[in-house]
Short mmCIF file of C-alpha atoms in Angstrom, two decimals:
data_model
loop_
_atom_site.label_atom_id
_atom_site.label_comp_id
_atom_site.label_asym_id
_atom_site.label_seq_id
_atom_site.Cartn_x
_atom_site.Cartn_y
_atom_site.Cartn_z
CA MET A 1 27.76 -15.57 -43.40
CA PHE A 2 30.65 -17.44 -41.75
CA GLY A 3 33.18 -15.97 -44.31
CA GLU A 4 34.55 -13.04 -42.34
CA TYR A 5 35.47 -15.12 -39.25
CA SER A 6 38.51 -17.30 -38.76
CA LEU A 7 38.06 -20.87 -37.60
CA SER A 8 39.10 -20.20 -34.00
CA GLU A 9 36.87 -17.13 -33.88
CA LEU A 10 33.96 -19.24 -35.08
CA ALA A 11 34.64 -21.80 -32.39
CA SER A 12 34.60 -19.06 -29.75
CA ILE A 13 31.42 -17.57 -31.17
CA PHE A 14 29.69 -20.93 -31.06
CA ALA A 15 30.93 -21.55 -27.52
CA MET A 16 29.81 -18.16 -26.20
CA GLN A 17 26.53 -18.07 -28.10
CA GLY A 18 26.01 -21.66 -27.06
CA PHE A 19 26.49 -20.62 -23.48
CA SER A 20 24.14 -17.67 -23.71
CA GLY A 21 21.76 -20.12 -25.34
CA LEU A 22 22.16 -22.29 -22.25
CA ILE A 23 21.16 -19.37 -20.03
CA LEU A 24 18.10 -18.76 -22.18
CA PHE A 25 17.48 -22.49 -21.99
CA SER A 26 17.55 -22.35 -18.20
CA VAL A 27 14.94 -19.59 -18.06
CA PHE A 28 12.83 -21.50 -20.61
CA VAL A 29 13.10 -24.69 -18.61
CA LEU A 30 12.10 -22.99 -15.38
CA MET A 31 9.16 -21.25 -17.04
CA ALA A 32 8.18 -24.30 -19.07
CA LEU A 33 8.36 -26.75 -16.17
CA GLY A 34 5.66 -24.86 -14.29
CA LEU A 35 3.61 -24.51 -17.43
CA ALA A 36 4.09 -28.14 -18.40
CA ILE A 37 2.85 -29.23 -15.00
CA ILE A 38 -0.22 -27.03 -15.27
CA TYR A 39 -0.97 -27.47 -18.97
CA GLY A 40 0.36 -30.97 -19.47
CA GLN A 41 -1.06 -32.38 -16.27
CA MET A 42 -4.24 -30.36 -15.84
CA GLY A 43 -5.01 -29.20 -19.40
CA VAL A 44 -5.28 -25.61 -18.25
CA ILE A 45 -3.73 -22.99 -20.52
CA ASN A 46 -2.43 -20.46 -18.03
CA MET A 47 -1.94 -17.19 -19.90
CA ALA A 48 -0.95 -15.51 -16.64
CA HIS A 49 2.07 -17.76 -16.19
CA GLY A 50 4.44 -14.95 -17.20
CA GLU A 51 2.92 -12.72 -14.53
CA PHE A 52 3.50 -15.41 -11.89
CA MET A 53 7.12 -15.40 -12.99
CA ILE A 54 7.29 -11.61 -12.70
CA LEU A 55 5.71 -11.85 -9.27
CA GLY A 56 8.66 -14.03 -8.28
CA ALA A 57 11.01 -11.41 -9.72
CA TYR A 58 9.35 -8.60 -7.75
CA VAL A 59 9.47 -10.69 -4.57
CA THR A 60 13.19 -11.18 -5.17
CA TYR A 61 13.56 -7.43 -5.69
CA LEU A 62 11.75 -6.72 -2.41
CA VAL A 63 13.80 -9.26 -0.51
CA SER A 64 17.05 -7.84 -1.91
CA ARG A 65 15.94 -4.35 -0.84
CA ALA A 66 15.09 -5.60 2.62
CA PHE A 67 18.46 -7.35 2.92
CA GLY A 68 20.15 -4.16 1.71
CA GLU A 69 19.23 -2.58 5.06
CA LEU A 70 20.96 -5.39 6.93
CA PRO A 71 24.69 -5.85 7.54
CA HIS A 72 26.75 -6.53 4.44
CA ALA A 73 27.53 -10.17 5.25
CA LEU A 74 23.83 -11.03 5.23
CA PHE A 75 23.30 -9.39 1.85
CA ASN A 76 25.48 -12.08 0.28
CA VAL A 77 22.90 -14.73 1.08
CA TYR A 78 19.71 -12.85 0.17
CA PHE A 79 19.25 -14.86 -3.00
CA PRO A 80 18.35 -18.30 -1.58
CA VAL A 81 15.93 -16.62 0.82
CA ALA A 82 14.40 -14.68 -2.05
CA MET A 83 13.99 -17.85 -4.09
CA VAL A 84 12.09 -19.63 -1.34
CA ALA A 85 9.96 -16.51 -0.76
CA ALA A 86 9.24 -16.26 -4.50
CA PHE A 87 8.15 -19.90 -4.57
CA LEU A 88 5.87 -19.48 -1.58
CA VAL A 89 4.28 -16.19 -2.68
CA ALA A 90 3.69 -17.28 -6.28
CA GLY A 91 2.47 -20.67 -5.08
CA ALA A 92 0.06 -19.10 -2.60
CA LEU A 93 -1.35 -16.79 -5.26
CA GLY A 94 -1.63 -19.84 -7.55
CA ALA A 95 -3.59 -21.78 -4.96
CA PHE A 96 -5.90 -18.80 -4.45
CA VAL A 97 -6.44 -18.34 -8.21
CA GLU A 98 -7.19 -22.05 -8.62
CA TRP A 99 -9.75 -21.87 -5.83
CA ALA A 100 -11.37 -18.63 -6.95
CA LEU A 101 -11.24 -19.02 -10.72
CA ILE A 102 -9.72 -22.05 -12.41
CA ARG A 103 -11.64 -24.86 -10.71
CA ARG A 104 -14.90 -23.42 -12.00
CA LEU A 105 -13.64 -23.66 -15.57
CA TYR A 106 -12.02 -27.10 -15.81
CA ARG A 107 -14.14 -28.42 -18.64
CA ARG A 108 -14.00 -25.17 -20.63
CA PRO A 109 -10.47 -24.71 -22.04
CA LEU A 110 -11.32 -21.58 -24.05
CA ASP A 111 -12.85 -19.90 -21.03
CA THR A 112 -9.78 -20.69 -18.92
CA LEU A 113 -7.66 -19.14 -21.62
CA LEU A 114 -9.69 -15.94 -21.55
CA ALA A 115 -9.95 -15.87 -17.78
CA THR A 116 -6.23 -16.34 -17.24
CA TRP A 117 -5.49 -13.75 -19.92
CA GLY A 118 -7.71 -11.33 -18.01
CA LEU A 119 -5.87 -12.28 -14.85
CA SER A 120 -2.56 -11.51 -16.57
CA LEU A 121 -3.82 -8.00 -17.47
CA ILE A 122 -5.02 -7.43 -13.91
CA LEU A 123 -1.68 -8.54 -12.48
CA GLN A 124 0.28 -6.40 -14.93
CA GLN A 125 -1.71 -3.32 -13.94
CA LEU A 126 -1.31 -4.22 -10.30
CA TYR A 127 2.47 -4.37 -10.70
CA ARG A 128 2.40 -1.05 -12.56
CA THR A 129 0.43 0.55 -9.71
CA ILE A 130 2.57 -0.88 -6.92
CA PHE A 131 6.07 -0.88 -8.42
CA GLY A 132 5.70 1.76 -11.14
CA ALA A 133 6.02 1.37 -14.90
CA ARG A 134 9.81 1.60 -14.85
CA GLU A 135 11.80 -1.56 -14.78
CA VAL A 136 13.53 -2.39 -11.55
CA GLY A 137 16.77 -4.30 -11.18
CA VAL A 138 18.29 -5.97 -8.16
CA THR A 139 21.79 -5.27 -6.93
CA MET A 140 23.64 -8.54 -6.94
CA PRO A 141 26.17 -9.38 -4.27
CA GLU A 142 29.74 -9.29 -5.57
CA TRP A 143 30.25 -13.03 -5.65
CA MET A 144 27.48 -13.36 -8.19
CA MET A 145 28.96 -10.86 -10.64
CA GLY A 146 31.82 -11.07 -13.08
CA SER A 147 32.72 -13.91 -15.36
CA LEU A 148 34.95 -16.90 -15.67
CA LYS A 149 37.62 -16.63 -18.33
CA LEU A 150 37.94 -20.01 -20.01
CA SER A 151 40.29 -18.90 -22.81
CA ASP A 152 41.39 -15.63 -24.43
CA THR A 153 38.20 -15.34 -26.41
CA ILE A 154 35.73 -17.32 -24.31
CA GLU A 155 34.19 -15.93 -21.12
CA VAL A 156 31.16 -17.21 -19.27
CA PRO A 157 29.22 -15.04 -16.78
CA ILE A 158 28.90 -16.37 -13.22
CA ASN A 159 25.25 -15.39 -12.86
CA GLY A 160 24.55 -17.46 -15.97
CA ILE A 161 26.15 -20.49 -14.35
CA LEU A 162 24.00 -19.90 -11.27
CA VAL A 163 20.80 -19.69 -13.32
CA MET A 164 21.74 -22.95 -15.01
CA GLY A 165 22.42 -24.58 -11.68
CA ILE A 166 19.01 -23.52 -10.40
CA ALA A 167 17.33 -24.84 -13.56
CA VAL A 168 19.06 -28.20 -13.21
CA ALA A 169 18.21 -28.46 -9.50
CA ILE A 170 14.55 -27.55 -10.00
CA SER A 171 14.20 -29.94 -12.96
CA ILE A 172 15.57 -32.80 -10.90
CA ALA A 173 13.36 -31.86 -7.96
CA VAL A 174 10.25 -31.76 -10.16
CA GLY A 175 11.19 -35.05 -11.81
CA VAL A 176 11.66 -36.74 -8.46
CA MET A 177 8.41 -35.30 -7.10
CA MET A 178 6.45 -36.40 -10.15
CA HIS A 179 7.80 -39.93 -10.28
CA ARG A 180 8.70 -40.80 -6.71
CA SER A 181 6.30 -38.98 -4.39
CA SER A 182 2.72 -39.96 -3.72
CA TRP A 183 1.67 -36.46 -4.77
CA GLY A 184 3.24 -37.05 -8.20
CA ARG A 185 1.51 -40.40 -8.52
CA GLN A 186 -1.82 -38.81 -7.66
CA VAL A 187 -1.27 -35.99 -10.12
CA ARG A 188 -0.51 -38.43 -12.92
CA ALA A 189 -3.53 -40.56 -12.04
CA VAL A 190 -5.83 -37.53 -12.00
CA VAL A 191 -4.47 -36.39 -15.37
CA GLN A 192 -5.23 -39.68 -17.00
CA ASN A 193 -8.69 -40.23 -15.64
CA ARG A 194 -10.16 -37.74 -13.25
CA THR A 195 -13.31 -39.75 -12.52
CA MET A 196 -11.45 -42.96 -11.90
CA ALA A 197 -8.84 -41.23 -9.76
CA GLY A 198 -11.66 -40.07 -7.50
CA ALA A 199 -13.09 -43.58 -7.48
CA VAL A 200 -9.84 -45.09 -6.20
CA GLY A 201 -9.79 -42.61 -3.34
CA ILE A 202 -7.78 -39.64 -4.59
CA ASP A 203 -9.06 -36.21 -3.57
CA THR A 204 -8.94 -34.76 -7.06
CA GLU A 205 -9.79 -31.19 -6.05
CA ARG A 206 -7.00 -31.03 -3.53
CA THR A 207 -4.58 -32.55 -6.05
CA ASP A 208 -5.57 -29.93 -8.64
CA ARG A 209 -5.07 -27.07 -6.23
CA LEU A 210 -1.68 -28.34 -5.13
CA THR A 211 -0.59 -28.95 -8.72
CA PHE A 212 -1.58 -25.46 -9.81
CA ALA A 213 0.16 -23.96 -6.78
CA VAL A 214 3.38 -25.91 -7.43
CA GLY A 215 3.34 -24.91 -11.12
CA CYS A 216 2.94 -21.24 -10.19
CA GLY A 217 5.55 -21.55 -7.44
CA ILE A 218 8.09 -22.84 -9.96
CA ALA A 219 7.23 -19.87 -12.19
CA GLY A 220 8.05 -17.70 -9.17
CA VAL A 221 11.46 -19.37 -8.85
CA ALA A 222 11.96 -18.76 -12.58
CA GLY A 223 11.27 -15.09 -11.93
CA SER A 224 13.74 -15.11 -9.10
CA ALA A 225 16.43 -16.50 -11.40
CA PHE A 226 15.36 -14.06 -14.09
CA THR A 227 16.39 -11.07 -11.94
CA MET A 228 20.01 -12.18 -12.31
CA ILE A 229 20.05 -11.77 -16.07
CA GLY A 230 17.48 -9.07 -16.80
CA SER A 231 15.54 -6.23 -15.24
CA THR A 232 11.96 -6.62 -14.13
CA GLY A 233 9.06 -4.60 -15.49
CA PRO A 234 5.29 -5.04 -15.24
CA SER A 235 5.06 -6.64 -18.69
CA SER A 236 8.38 -8.55 -18.84
CA GLY A 237 6.48 -11.80 -18.46
CA GLN A 238 4.77 -11.29 -21.79
CA LEU A 239 8.09 -11.55 -23.60
CA TYR A 240 8.53 -15.13 -22.52
CA ILE A 241 5.04 -16.61 -22.46
CA VAL A 242 4.77 -17.37 -26.21
CA ASP A 243 8.19 -19.00 -26.32
CA THR A 244 7.34 -20.99 -23.25
CA PHE A 245 4.13 -22.35 -24.76
CA LEU A 246 6.09 -23.24 -27.85
CA VAL A 247 8.53 -25.18 -25.68
CA VAL A 248 5.77 -27.08 -23.88
CA VAL A 249 3.83 -28.00 -27.02
CA PHE A 250 6.96 -28.90 -28.98
CA GLY A 251 8.19 -31.11 -26.16
CA GLY A 252 4.98 -33.10 -25.88
CA ALA A 253 2.59 -31.82 -23.27
CA ALA A 254 2.74 -34.60 -20.71
CA SER A 255 6.46 -35.29 -20.81
CA LEU A 256 8.86 -33.41 -18.55
CA LEU A 257 11.87 -34.83 -20.39
CA GLY A 258 10.35 -33.63 -23.67
CA THR A 259 9.94 -30.17 -22.20
CA ILE A 260 13.62 -30.04 -21.31
CA ALA A 261 14.76 -31.38 -24.68
CA SER A 262 12.58 -28.94 -26.57
CA ALA A 263 13.65 -25.98 -24.41
CA PHE A 264 17.24 -26.91 -25.23
CA THR A 265 16.66 -27.18 -28.98
CA ILE A 266 14.69 -23.96 -29.29
CA SER A 267 16.97 -21.85 -27.11
CA GLN A 268 20.15 -23.08 -28.80
CA ALA A 269 18.75 -22.58 -32.29
CA GLN A 270 17.60 -19.09 -31.37
CA SER A 271 20.78 -18.03 -29.64
CA ILE A 272 23.20 -19.22 -32.31
CA LEU A 273 21.11 -17.96 -35.22
CA GLU A 274 20.71 -14.59 -33.49
CA PHE A 275 24.42 -13.91 -33.74
CA PHE A 276 24.56 -14.37 -37.50
CA LEU A 277 21.12 -13.12 -38.51
CA SER A 278 18.88 -10.46 -37.03
CA GLY A 279 16.88 -11.39 -33.92
CA SER A 280 13.57 -11.51 -35.77
CA MET A 281 14.95 -13.67 -38.61
CA ALA A 282 16.31 -16.07 -36.01
CA LYS A 283 12.85 -16.25 -34.47
CA VAL A 284 11.17 -16.77 -37.84
CA LEU A 285 13.50 -19.65 -38.70
CA THR A 286 13.07 -21.30 -35.29
CA LEU A 287 9.30 -20.97 -35.40
CA LEU A 288 9.09 -22.32 -38.95
CA THR A 289 11.14 -25.36 -38.01
CA VAL A 290 9.04 -26.01 -34.92
CA VAL A 291 5.79 -25.62 -36.86
CA GLY A 292 7.12 -27.97 -39.52
CA ILE A 293 8.07 -30.62 -36.99
CA LEU A 294 4.76 -30.27 -35.18
CA MET A 295 2.90 -30.85 -38.45
CA LEU A 296 4.73 -34.16 -38.80
CA ARG A 297 4.53 -35.02 -35.10
CA PRO A 298 1.50 -33.29 -33.53
CA GLN A 299 2.02 -35.10 -30.23
CA GLY A 300 5.36 -33.32 -29.75
CA LEU A 301 8.87 -34.71 -29.45
CA PHE A 302 8.26 -37.15 -26.64
CA ALA A 303 5.05 -39.06 -26.23
CA LEU A 304 4.35 -42.34 -24.45
CA LYS A 305 3.68 -45.34 -26.61
CA LEU A 306 0.82 -47.36 -25.13
CA ARG A 307 -1.80 -49.83 -26.20
CA LYS A 308 -5.02 -48.03 -26.98
CA MET B 1 -22.89 -54.14 4.88
CA LEU B 2 -23.99 -52.30 1.76
CA LYS B 3 -27.55 -51.04 2.01
CA ILE B 4 -29.59 -49.14 -0.54
CA ALA B 5 -33.17 -48.09 -0.08
CA ASN B 6 -35.52 -46.63 -2.70
CA LEU B 7 -32.49 -45.49 -4.70
CA ARG B 8 -33.33 -43.39 -7.73
CA SER B 9 -30.81 -42.09 -10.22
CA GLY B 10 -30.28 -41.18 -13.85
CA TYR B 11 -28.77 -38.73 -16.30
CA GLY B 12 -29.98 -35.14 -16.55
CA ALA B 13 -33.77 -35.18 -16.34
CA SER B 14 -34.26 -38.82 -17.33
CA GLU B 15 -34.54 -41.28 -14.48
CA VAL B 16 -32.89 -44.65 -15.11
CA LEU B 17 -33.14 -46.32 -11.69
CA HIS B 18 -36.67 -46.18 -10.30
CA GLY B 19 -36.31 -46.95 -6.62
CA LEU B 20 -34.00 -49.88 -5.88
CA ASP B 21 -33.79 -51.71 -2.54
CA LEU B 22 -30.96 -54.08 -1.77
CA GLU B 23 -28.98 -55.19 1.24
CA LEU B 24 -25.70 -57.11 1.22
CA ALA B 25 -24.67 -59.07 4.30
CA PRO B 26 -20.97 -59.06 5.24
CA GLY B 27 -19.23 -61.69 3.12
CA GLU B 28 -22.08 -61.99 0.69
CA ILE B 29 -21.64 -61.94 -3.09
CA VAL B 30 -24.61 -60.63 -5.03
CA ALA B 31 -24.82 -60.57 -8.81
CA VAL B 32 -26.99 -58.00 -10.56
CA MET B 33 -28.02 -59.43 -13.90
CA GLY B 34 -29.58 -57.60 -16.81
CA ARG B 35 -29.28 -56.64 -20.43
CA ASN B 36 -27.41 -53.59 -21.71
CA GLY B 37 -29.17 -50.37 -20.83
CA MET B 38 -31.16 -51.77 -17.92
CA GLY B 39 -29.26 -49.73 -15.31
CA LYS B 40 -26.43 -51.95 -14.04
CA SER B 41 -23.64 -49.47 -14.64
CA THR B 42 -25.83 -46.57 -13.54
CA LEU B 43 -26.31 -48.35 -10.21
CA MET B 44 -22.56 -48.81 -9.80
CA LYS B 45 -21.77 -45.22 -10.75
CA THR B 46 -24.45 -43.89 -8.42
CA LEU B 47 -23.07 -45.93 -5.55
CA MET B 48 -19.61 -44.58 -6.33
CA GLY B 49 -20.76 -40.95 -6.51
CA ILE B 50 -19.84 -40.57 -10.16
CA ILE B 51 -23.42 -39.65 -10.96
CA PRO B 52 -25.58 -38.02 -8.25
CA ALA B 53 -28.51 -39.91 -6.81
CA MET B 54 -31.96 -38.39 -7.39
CA GLY B 55 -33.38 -39.83 -4.22
CA GLY B 56 -33.23 -42.67 -1.72
CA GLU B 57 -30.57 -43.77 0.72
CA MET B 58 -27.28 -45.65 0.40
CA SER B 59 -24.89 -46.62 3.15
CA VAL B 60 -21.86 -48.80 3.80
CA ALA B 61 -21.36 -50.22 7.29
CA GLN B 62 -23.86 -47.67 8.62
CA THR B 63 -21.98 -44.75 7.00
CA PRO B 64 -24.41 -42.84 4.76
CA LEU B 65 -22.96 -42.25 1.29
CA ASN B 66 -25.50 -39.76 -0.06
CA GLY B 67 -23.85 -36.58 -1.30
CA LEU B 68 -20.30 -37.72 -0.53
CA LYS B 69 -17.58 -37.21 -3.17
CA SER B 70 -16.11 -40.39 -4.68
CA HIS B 71 -12.90 -40.31 -2.65
CA LYS B 72 -14.85 -39.96 0.60
CA ARG B 73 -16.87 -43.04 -0.35
CA VAL B 74 -13.64 -44.95 -0.89
CA ALA B 75 -12.56 -43.86 2.59
CA ALA B 76 -15.91 -45.09 3.91
CA GLY B 77 -15.13 -48.54 2.51
CA VAL B 78 -16.45 -48.78 -1.05
CA ALA B 79 -14.12 -49.86 -3.84
CA TYR B 80 -14.93 -49.90 -7.51
CA VAL B 81 -13.78 -51.89 -10.52
CA PRO B 82 -15.42 -50.13 -13.45
CA GLN B 83 -16.59 -51.51 -16.74
CA GLY B 84 -13.69 -51.40 -19.19
CA ARG B 85 -11.27 -51.60 -16.22
CA MET B 86 -10.07 -47.98 -16.54
CA ILE B 87 -6.60 -48.59 -15.20
CA PHE B 88 -4.14 -45.69 -15.44
CA SER B 89 -2.40 -46.80 -18.60
CA ALA B 90 0.67 -44.54 -18.37
CA LEU B 91 1.38 -45.51 -14.76
CA THR B 92 3.26 -48.68 -13.95
CA VAL B 93 1.45 -51.65 -12.49
CA GLN B 94 2.91 -50.90 -9.06
CA GLU B 95 1.92 -47.23 -9.26
CA ASN B 96 -1.58 -48.22 -10.33
CA ILE B 97 -1.95 -50.33 -7.21
CA GLU B 98 -0.46 -47.59 -5.06
CA THR B 99 -3.07 -45.06 -6.22
CA GLY B 100 -5.50 -47.21 -4.25
CA LEU B 101 -3.48 -46.68 -1.07
CA THR B 102 -4.33 -42.98 -0.87
CA VAL B 103 -7.14 -43.28 1.68
CA THR B 104 -5.25 -45.77 3.86
CA GLY B 105 -2.17 -43.58 4.32
CA ARG B 106 0.06 -46.61 3.75
CA ARG B 107 3.08 -46.19 1.51
CA GLU B 108 3.39 -49.73 0.22
CA ALA B 109 0.87 -52.18 -1.07
CA PRO B 110 0.37 -55.17 1.26
CA GLN B 111 2.26 -58.20 -0.02
CA ASP B 112 -0.83 -60.45 0.01
CA LEU B 113 -2.24 -58.41 -2.90
CA TYR B 114 0.67 -59.55 -5.01
CA SER B 115 0.45 -63.12 -3.79
CA MET B 116 -3.19 -63.10 -4.85
CA PHE B 117 -2.22 -61.85 -8.31
CA PRO B 118 1.34 -63.12 -8.91
CA VAL B 119 1.34 -61.88 -12.50
CA LEU B 120 1.11 -58.30 -11.21
CA TRP B 121 4.27 -58.80 -9.16
CA GLU B 122 6.10 -60.06 -12.26
CA MET B 123 4.84 -57.08 -14.25
CA ARG B 124 5.09 -54.44 -11.51
CA GLY B 125 7.50 -52.24 -13.49
CA ARG B 126 5.50 -52.32 -16.74
CA ARG B 127 3.04 -49.65 -17.74
CA GLY B 128 -0.55 -50.64 -17.10
CA GLY B 129 -1.51 -49.84 -20.67
CA ASN B 130 0.81 -52.56 -21.98
CA LEU B 131 -0.91 -55.38 -20.09
CA SER B 132 -3.39 -57.78 -21.66
CA GLY B 133 -7.10 -57.45 -20.93
CA GLY B 134 -7.13 -60.18 -18.30
CA GLN B 135 -4.06 -58.76 -16.57
CA GLN B 136 -5.62 -55.30 -16.59
CA GLN B 137 -8.73 -56.73 -14.96
CA GLN B 138 -6.60 -58.24 -12.20
CA LEU B 139 -4.82 -54.93 -11.83
CA ALA B 140 -8.12 -53.06 -11.53
CA ILE B 141 -9.22 -55.48 -8.80
CA ALA B 142 -5.90 -55.21 -6.96
CA ARG B 143 -6.07 -51.41 -7.16
CA ALA B 144 -9.56 -51.47 -5.68
CA LEU B 145 -8.47 -53.84 -2.91
CA ALA B 146 -5.52 -51.61 -1.98
CA SER B 147 -7.92 -49.19 -0.30
CA ASP B 148 -8.98 -51.88 2.21
CA PRO B 149 -12.64 -51.84 1.23
CA LYS B 150 -15.60 -53.33 3.06
CA THR B 151 -17.61 -53.58 -0.13
CA LEU B 152 -16.36 -54.20 -3.63
CA LEU B 153 -18.32 -53.10 -6.69
CA LEU B 154 -17.46 -54.89 -9.94
CA ASP B 155 -19.06 -53.70 -13.15
CA GLU B 156 -19.16 -56.45 -15.80
CA PRO B 157 -15.76 -57.93 -14.92
CA THR B 158 -16.00 -60.68 -17.54
CA GLU B 159 -16.47 -58.37 -20.49
CA GLY B 160 -13.78 -59.02 -23.09
CA ILE B 161 -11.94 -61.60 -20.98
CA GLN B 162 -11.12 -65.09 -22.19
CA PRO B 163 -13.09 -67.99 -20.64
CA SER B 164 -10.16 -69.62 -18.81
CA ILE B 165 -9.43 -66.37 -16.99
CA ILE B 166 -13.12 -65.89 -16.13
CA LYS B 167 -12.94 -69.19 -14.19
CA ASP B 168 -9.88 -67.96 -12.29
CA MET B 169 -11.60 -64.70 -11.53
CA ALA B 170 -14.61 -66.40 -9.97
CA ARG B 171 -12.27 -68.40 -7.76
CA THR B 172 -10.27 -65.32 -6.78
CA LEU B 173 -13.39 -63.38 -5.86
CA LYS B 174 -14.62 -66.17 -3.62
CA GLN B 175 -11.20 -66.46 -1.97
CA LEU B 176 -11.26 -62.73 -1.35
CA ARG B 177 -14.65 -62.93 0.26
CA ASP B 178 -13.48 -65.78 2.49
CA ALA B 179 -10.20 -64.13 3.44
CA ARG B 180 -11.41 -60.59 4.05
CA GLY B 181 -15.13 -60.93 4.75
CA LEU B 182 -15.72 -58.63 1.82
CA SER B 183 -19.22 -57.99 0.45
CA ILE B 184 -19.17 -58.01 -3.32
CA LEU B 185 -21.73 -56.55 -5.69
CA VAL B 186 -21.06 -57.67 -9.24
CA SER B 187 -23.01 -56.74 -12.34
CA GLU B 188 -23.04 -59.38 -15.02
CA GLN B 189 -24.61 -60.59 -18.24
CA VAL B 190 -22.98 -64.03 -18.24
CA LEU B 191 -25.22 -66.32 -16.20
CA SER B 192 -22.68 -69.13 -15.84
CA PHE B 193 -20.19 -66.75 -14.18
CA ALA B 194 -22.90 -65.32 -11.92
CA LEU B 195 -23.98 -68.82 -10.86
CA ASP B 196 -20.35 -69.71 -10.25
CA VAL B 197 -19.53 -66.72 -8.06
CA ALA B 198 -22.70 -65.35 -6.46
CA ASP B 199 -24.64 -66.35 -3.35
CA ARG B 200 -27.67 -64.49 -4.60
CA ILE B 201 -28.82 -63.18 -7.93
CA VAL B 202 -31.05 -60.18 -8.58
CA VAL B 203 -32.32 -59.30 -12.03
CA ILE B 204 -32.63 -55.68 -13.08
CA ASP B 205 -35.00 -54.71 -15.86
CA ASN B 206 -35.70 -51.12 -16.90
CA GLY B 207 -34.29 -49.77 -13.66
CA ARG B 208 -36.25 -52.03 -11.33
CA PHE B 209 -35.33 -55.26 -9.56
CA VAL B 210 -37.79 -57.75 -11.01
CA HIS B 211 -36.49 -61.09 -9.80
CA GLU B 212 -34.40 -62.32 -6.92
CA ALA B 213 -33.20 -65.79 -5.95
CA GLN B 214 -30.58 -67.56 -3.83
CA ARG B 215 -28.10 -69.44 -6.00
CA ALA B 216 -29.57 -72.82 -5.08
CA ASP B 217 -33.06 -71.76 -6.14
CA VAL B 218 -32.18 -69.94 -9.34
CA ASP B 219 -34.48 -70.76 -12.19
CA ALA B 220 -31.92 -70.45 -14.97
CA ALA B 221 -34.53 -70.33 -17.71
CA ALA B 222 -36.41 -67.49 -16.00
CA VAL B 223 -33.22 -65.46 -15.60
CA GLU B 224 -32.13 -66.20 -19.19
CA ARG B 225 -35.38 -64.71 -20.39
CA PHE B 226 -34.38 -61.36 -18.91
CA LEU B 227 -30.94 -61.56 -20.47
CA SER B 228 -31.84 -62.57 -24.02
CA VAL B 229 -32.38 -59.74 -26.46
#
């Protein structure tokens, strides 16, 4: 399959596909971080995670429309505002859903799965009713468009670089929060032993609500970043949810570093294979490899080694 | 300090504790002795709010505990070292201790905790799960103390711990009581440890207190009879 390309062409193909793989990786990481917090830390399988992401995308769309009415100079900075708004709106909805639905189902994983799947259908229909079935796109300010020419055959899009930057920043922020803040310490304590966490003085219900809200908020930021590389429709979230679960399980549910490593592996494999094979063959190969590795290592790539 | 009156508790429909009365003075150490299945752990868990009481009253320093969630009880001044220690094995030693700070609002553990358990200071960066049993027991006690309790509940602290460390533990508990005026309720099957540490011994049998004695007046043979299988 490499036969018809010259060596320098191949190098460029790998570089460009590698880069588009990195953009995919960034979206995966942003989606998977929220999911890893919720699934890895709380054991809740949130089937509506994709819809929280799309909520962030719609919020970004609304904010960009609102800024479109304002003077041109302000439009250039709509994106950071939209990202914060997406985090807050998705997080608030997350906190409400946790309070109204999830907390009643903590010891029933299958029921949470069904309930959040139902929630995802409700949200999708809600988006369809409010925003219409057609996909919407945001107009990006000029500085976010175009691409950087690295050589004659290699170009990288600026919005892609931005998405990557956001992914890196959010990953670092989540890592710091998990391992340096008292909230992170409480979350990790609750994950390991809910009863005991309560018995050392941690308000486990509050911790759960906050954790779910932060996970959903990060999904909202993912959605915000998503608007830069794709258009938003009511069911766009569905396209990513399976891949995202794959990333979280493959990475080892409780490990944020594992999540990042697995997002990287899967997105790169997919993106590079996609160029040479058809999209579905690329997916089949990636999935087979992941399934194979998971059969050998059911705990995922990264798991803590501890005395039992 | 700790006061329980006609406390009844159990699992589902089956009652395990049939009306217990007990009062701990400030700075008093009381050992609850009894065989497996007599209700020692059930008493501890009921006091901690892990299982709901079926009736009766419990209070710490005049604060009623009935119906409160576990973390509210910690805030009221109860701390708990469970059977099997239950430290957070993936958290470091330091983080384990800091989980106990939640109700105090402090950010750092007081230094005297580490001076009481120097081994925890040496190991502060290690994961709790990689400590030995005796070290984990010290960690569980330090974690409980981090919440500045008025009453400390210890559920079978000597279980699975080597004899030399059991001696140390008795000394540490007495020092704690002297330094902080802490009331300690400890459940135990090992009579020698109970006699070493406690001011008073109560024997629990089938969910009822059947025997009570100050340390000086303990009839070891009578207590042994309740402990032997």
